[in-house]
Short mmCIF file of C-alpha atoms in Angstrom, two decimals:
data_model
loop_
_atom_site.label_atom_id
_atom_site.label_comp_id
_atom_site.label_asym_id
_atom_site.label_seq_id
_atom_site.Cartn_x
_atom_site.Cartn_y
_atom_site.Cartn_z
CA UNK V 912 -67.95 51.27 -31.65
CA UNK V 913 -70.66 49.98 -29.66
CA UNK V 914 -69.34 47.65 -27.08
CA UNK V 915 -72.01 44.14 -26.20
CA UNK V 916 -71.51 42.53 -23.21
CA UNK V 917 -70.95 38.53 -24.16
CA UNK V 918 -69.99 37.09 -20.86
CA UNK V 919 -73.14 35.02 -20.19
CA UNK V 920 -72.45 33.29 -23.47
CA UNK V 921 -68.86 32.95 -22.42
CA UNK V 922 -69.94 31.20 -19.63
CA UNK V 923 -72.39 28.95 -21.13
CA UNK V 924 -69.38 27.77 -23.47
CA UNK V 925 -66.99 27.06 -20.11
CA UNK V 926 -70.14 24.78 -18.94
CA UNK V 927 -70.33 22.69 -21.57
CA UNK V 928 -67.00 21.93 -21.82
CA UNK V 929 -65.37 21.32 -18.79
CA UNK V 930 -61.46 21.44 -18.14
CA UNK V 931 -59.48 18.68 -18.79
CA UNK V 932 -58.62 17.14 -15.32
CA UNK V 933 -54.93 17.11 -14.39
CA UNK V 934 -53.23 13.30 -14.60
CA UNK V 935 -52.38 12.41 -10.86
CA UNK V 936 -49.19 11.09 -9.83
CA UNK V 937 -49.58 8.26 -8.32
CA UNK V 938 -47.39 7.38 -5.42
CA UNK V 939 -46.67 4.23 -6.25
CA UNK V 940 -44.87 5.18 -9.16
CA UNK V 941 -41.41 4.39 -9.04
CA UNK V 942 -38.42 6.15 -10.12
CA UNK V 943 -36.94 6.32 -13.26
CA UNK V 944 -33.88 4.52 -14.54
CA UNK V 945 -32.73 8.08 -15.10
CA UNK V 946 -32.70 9.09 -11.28
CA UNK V 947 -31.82 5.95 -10.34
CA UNK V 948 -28.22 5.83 -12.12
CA UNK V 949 -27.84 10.09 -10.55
CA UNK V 950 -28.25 8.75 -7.28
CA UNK V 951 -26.12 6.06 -7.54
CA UNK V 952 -23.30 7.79 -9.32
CA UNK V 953 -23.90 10.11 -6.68
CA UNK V 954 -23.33 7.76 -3.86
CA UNK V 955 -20.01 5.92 -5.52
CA UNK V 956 -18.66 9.68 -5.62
CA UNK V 957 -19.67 10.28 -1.67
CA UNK V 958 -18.20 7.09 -1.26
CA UNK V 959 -14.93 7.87 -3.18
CA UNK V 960 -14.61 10.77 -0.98
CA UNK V 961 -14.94 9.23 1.88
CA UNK V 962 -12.22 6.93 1.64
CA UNK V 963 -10.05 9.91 0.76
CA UNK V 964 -10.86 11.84 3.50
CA UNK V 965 -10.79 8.79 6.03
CA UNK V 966 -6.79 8.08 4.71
CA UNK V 967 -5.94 11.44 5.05
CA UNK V 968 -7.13 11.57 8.43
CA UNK V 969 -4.84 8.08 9.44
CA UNK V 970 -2.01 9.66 7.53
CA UNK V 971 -1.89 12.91 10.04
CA UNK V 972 -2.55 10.61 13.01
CA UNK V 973 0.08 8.56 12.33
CA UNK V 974 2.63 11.29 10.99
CA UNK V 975 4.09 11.37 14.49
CA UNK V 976 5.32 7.58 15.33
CA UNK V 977 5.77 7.50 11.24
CA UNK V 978 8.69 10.27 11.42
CA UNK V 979 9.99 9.17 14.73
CA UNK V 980 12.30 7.10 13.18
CA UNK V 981 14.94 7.38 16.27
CA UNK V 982 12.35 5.77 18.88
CA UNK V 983 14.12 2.57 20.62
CA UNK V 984 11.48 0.73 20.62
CA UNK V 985 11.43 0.52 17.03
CA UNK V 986 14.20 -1.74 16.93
CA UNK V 987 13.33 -4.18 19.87
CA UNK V 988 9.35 -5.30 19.53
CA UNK V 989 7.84 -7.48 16.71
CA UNK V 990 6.12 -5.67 13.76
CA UNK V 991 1.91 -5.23 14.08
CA UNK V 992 -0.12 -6.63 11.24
CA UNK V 993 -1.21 -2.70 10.02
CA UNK V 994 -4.32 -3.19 8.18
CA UNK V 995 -5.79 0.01 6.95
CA UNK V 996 -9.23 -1.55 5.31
CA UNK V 997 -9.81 -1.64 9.03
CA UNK V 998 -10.17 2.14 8.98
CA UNK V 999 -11.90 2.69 5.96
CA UNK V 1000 -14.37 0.38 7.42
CA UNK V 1001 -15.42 2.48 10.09
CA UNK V 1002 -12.67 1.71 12.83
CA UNK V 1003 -11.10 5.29 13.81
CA UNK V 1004 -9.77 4.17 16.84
CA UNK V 1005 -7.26 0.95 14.85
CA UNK V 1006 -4.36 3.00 15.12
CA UNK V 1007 -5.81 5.79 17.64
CA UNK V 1008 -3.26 4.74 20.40
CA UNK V 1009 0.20 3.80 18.15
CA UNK V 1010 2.73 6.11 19.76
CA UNK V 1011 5.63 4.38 17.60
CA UNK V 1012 6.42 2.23 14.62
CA UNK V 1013 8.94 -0.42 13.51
CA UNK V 1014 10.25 -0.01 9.56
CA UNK V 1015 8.40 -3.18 8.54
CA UNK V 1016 4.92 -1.09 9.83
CA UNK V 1017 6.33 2.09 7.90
CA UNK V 1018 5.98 -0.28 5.21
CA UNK V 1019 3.01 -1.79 5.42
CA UNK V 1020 1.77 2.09 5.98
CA UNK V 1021 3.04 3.29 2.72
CA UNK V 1022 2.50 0.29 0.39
CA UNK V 1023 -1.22 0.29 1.57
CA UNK V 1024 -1.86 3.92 1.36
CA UNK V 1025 -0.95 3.84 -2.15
CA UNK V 1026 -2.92 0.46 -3.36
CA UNK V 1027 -5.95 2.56 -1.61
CA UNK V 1028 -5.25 5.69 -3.53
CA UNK V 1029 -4.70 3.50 -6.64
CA UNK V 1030 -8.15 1.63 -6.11
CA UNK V 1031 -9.99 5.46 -6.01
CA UNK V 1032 -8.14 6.67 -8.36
CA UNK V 1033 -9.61 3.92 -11.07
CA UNK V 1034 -13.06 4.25 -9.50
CA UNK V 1035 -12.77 8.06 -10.50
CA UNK V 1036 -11.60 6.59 -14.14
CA UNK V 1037 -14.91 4.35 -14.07
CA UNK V 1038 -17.35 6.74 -13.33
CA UNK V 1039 -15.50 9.36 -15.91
CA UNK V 1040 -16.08 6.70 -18.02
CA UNK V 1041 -19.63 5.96 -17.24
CA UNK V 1042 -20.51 9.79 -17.83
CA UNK V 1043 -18.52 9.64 -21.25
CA UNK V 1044 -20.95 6.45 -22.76
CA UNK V 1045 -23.77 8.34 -21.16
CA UNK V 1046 -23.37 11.59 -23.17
CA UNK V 1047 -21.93 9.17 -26.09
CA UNK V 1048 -25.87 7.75 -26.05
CA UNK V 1049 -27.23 10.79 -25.94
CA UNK V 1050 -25.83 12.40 -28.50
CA UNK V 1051 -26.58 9.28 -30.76
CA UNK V 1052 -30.24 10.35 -30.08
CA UNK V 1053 -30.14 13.77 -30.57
CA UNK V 1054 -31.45 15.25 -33.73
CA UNK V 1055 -28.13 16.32 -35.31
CA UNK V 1056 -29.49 19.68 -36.26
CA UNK V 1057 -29.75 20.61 -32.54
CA UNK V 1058 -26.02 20.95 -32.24
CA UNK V 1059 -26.62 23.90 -35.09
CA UNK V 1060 -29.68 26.05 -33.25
CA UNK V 1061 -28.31 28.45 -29.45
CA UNK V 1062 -28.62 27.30 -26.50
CA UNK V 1063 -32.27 29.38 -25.49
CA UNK V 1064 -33.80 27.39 -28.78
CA UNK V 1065 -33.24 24.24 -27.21
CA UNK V 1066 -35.46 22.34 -25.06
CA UNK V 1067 -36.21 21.90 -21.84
CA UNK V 1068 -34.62 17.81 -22.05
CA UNK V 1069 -31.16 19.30 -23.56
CA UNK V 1070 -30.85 22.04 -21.12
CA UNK V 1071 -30.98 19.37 -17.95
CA UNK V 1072 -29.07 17.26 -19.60
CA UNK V 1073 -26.02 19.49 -20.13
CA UNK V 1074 -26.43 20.40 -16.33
CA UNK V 1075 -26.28 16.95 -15.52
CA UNK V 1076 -23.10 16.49 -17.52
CA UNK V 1077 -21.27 19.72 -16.17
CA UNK V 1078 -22.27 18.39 -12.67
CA UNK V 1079 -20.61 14.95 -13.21
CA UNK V 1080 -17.63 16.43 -14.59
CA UNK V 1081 -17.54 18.88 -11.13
CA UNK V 1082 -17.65 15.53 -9.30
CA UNK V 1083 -15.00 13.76 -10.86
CA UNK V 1084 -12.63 17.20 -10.95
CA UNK V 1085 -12.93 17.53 -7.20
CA UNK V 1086 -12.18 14.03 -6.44
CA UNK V 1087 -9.03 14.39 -8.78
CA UNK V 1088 -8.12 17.30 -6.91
CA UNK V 1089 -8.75 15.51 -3.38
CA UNK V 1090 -6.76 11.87 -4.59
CA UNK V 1091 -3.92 14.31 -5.64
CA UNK V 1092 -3.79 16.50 -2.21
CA UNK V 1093 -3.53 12.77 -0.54
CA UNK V 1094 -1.00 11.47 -2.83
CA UNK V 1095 0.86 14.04 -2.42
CA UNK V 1096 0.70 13.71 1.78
CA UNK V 1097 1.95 10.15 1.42
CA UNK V 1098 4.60 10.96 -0.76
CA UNK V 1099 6.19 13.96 0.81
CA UNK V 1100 5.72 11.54 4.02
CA UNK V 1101 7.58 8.90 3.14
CA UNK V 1102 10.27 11.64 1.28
CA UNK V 1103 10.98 12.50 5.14
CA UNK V 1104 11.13 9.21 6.66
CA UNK V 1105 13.68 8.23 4.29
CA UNK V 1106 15.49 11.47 4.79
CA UNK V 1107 15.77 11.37 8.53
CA UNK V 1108 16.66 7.65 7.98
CA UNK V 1109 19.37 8.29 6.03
CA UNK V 1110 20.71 10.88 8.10
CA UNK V 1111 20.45 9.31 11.31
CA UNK V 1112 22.58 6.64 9.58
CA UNK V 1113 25.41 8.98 9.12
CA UNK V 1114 25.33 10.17 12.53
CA UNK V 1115 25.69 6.15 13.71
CA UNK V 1116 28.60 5.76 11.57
CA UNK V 1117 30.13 8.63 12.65
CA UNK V 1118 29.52 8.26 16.41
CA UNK V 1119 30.98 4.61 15.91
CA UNK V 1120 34.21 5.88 14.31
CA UNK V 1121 34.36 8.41 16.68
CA UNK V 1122 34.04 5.36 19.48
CA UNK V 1123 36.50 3.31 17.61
CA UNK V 1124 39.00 5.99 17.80
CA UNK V 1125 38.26 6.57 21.37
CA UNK V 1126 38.94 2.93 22.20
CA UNK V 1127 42.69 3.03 20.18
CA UNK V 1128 43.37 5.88 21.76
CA UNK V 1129 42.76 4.65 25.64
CA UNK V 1130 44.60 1.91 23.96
CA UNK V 1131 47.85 3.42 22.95
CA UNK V 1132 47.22 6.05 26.67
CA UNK V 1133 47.64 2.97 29.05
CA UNK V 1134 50.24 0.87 26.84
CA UNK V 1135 52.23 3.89 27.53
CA UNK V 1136 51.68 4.18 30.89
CA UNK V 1137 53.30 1.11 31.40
CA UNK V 1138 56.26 1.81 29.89
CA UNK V 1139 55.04 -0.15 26.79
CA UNK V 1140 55.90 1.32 23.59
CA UNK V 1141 52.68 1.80 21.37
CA UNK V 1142 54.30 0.86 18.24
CA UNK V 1143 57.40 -1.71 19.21
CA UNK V 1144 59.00 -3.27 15.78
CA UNK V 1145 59.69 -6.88 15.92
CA UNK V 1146 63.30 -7.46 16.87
CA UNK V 1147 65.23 -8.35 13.88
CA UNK V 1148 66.74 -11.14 13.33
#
């Protein structure tokens, strides 16, 4: 086979037609409406967690005063206005310096907690919901026949899109998981406040029977001292 050398002509061909030129991307191009609601369900889930994080902190740095329930002062100052938006707005020092608590603040302490762990907890139902019309839409405009052919048939738009989903669903899992951990803090919390409550109870009423007997008993000691008889029946008559 006789081999002819054709690159001249090749060449000639490439000069007359010229490659396409490559579509710039202009920088003044905004982002999608795609990227746009990532980033922001993004953010609401950073933001979710942060408020978790930021209660469970206050929860361990008030454990202390919370569980003292046999400090004095408890009993003898006026309760504090405890307002815990104050620390999931920033302020890590509000309760930085509270070395004990009065019931009413115990109060205040758990009801709070739990409206803020209730207020996440539907957040995490919104954006779970969010996801679910998302992939509801997306389906709808899907060619059905795609849910027939594997995975490595699909294209390059289903692929990302199914990473995008597992990703959300990671998000929402983990701040599940995180509302639960801190749930579960206040809870067994509160459990223990209630259970040293109730026990120093007890140990009042015993120590003031224990008192009361004392005092009938000193009683009865000096009557009899004085030549008094304890337990003198009335005369009869």
């Amino acid at each position: 086979m006789v081999y002819v050398d054709r690159t001249q002509e090749f060449k000639l061909l490439c000069s007359q037609h010229p490659p396409a030129k490559r579509r710039k991307v202009s920088k003044h191009d905004g982002p999608t409406s795609e990227e746009v609601a990532a980033k922001a369900y993004v953010a609401e889930g950073n933001n979710i967690l942060k408020h978790i994080n930021t209660l469970n902190t206050l929860l361990q740095s008030v454990r202390r005063p919370y569980l003292n329930v046999e400090a004095q002062s408890s009993y003898t100052r006026q309760a504090r206005n405890i307002d815990l938006s104050a620390v999931l707005a920033g302020r890590t020092d509000a309760f930085s310096g509270i070395k004990s608590l009065t019931n009413e603040e115990r109060d205040q302490i758990d009801l709070q907690a739990r409206m803020i762990l209730g207020k996440c907890a539907d957040r995490v139902k919104d954006m779970e919901l969010l996801e679910k019309r998302r992939q509801d839409a997306a389906a709808a405009q899907a060619n059905p026949l795609a849910r027939l052919l594997p995975a490595r048939l699909l294209g390059g738009d289903t692929a990302a899109a199914d990473f995008v989903a597992a990703h959300r669903t990671n998000i929402t899992w983990y701040l599940t998981r995180r509302l639960a951990d801190a749930s579960e803090t206040q809870k067994e919390m509160q459990e223990e406040r209630i259970k040293r409550q109730s026990e120093r109870a007890k140990t009042l009423g015993s120590s003031a029977a224990m008192y009361e007997a004392d005092m009938i008993k000193n009683a009865t000691t000096r009557r009899s001292s004085w030549g008094m008889s304890p337990m003198a029946p009335s005369p009869s008559s």
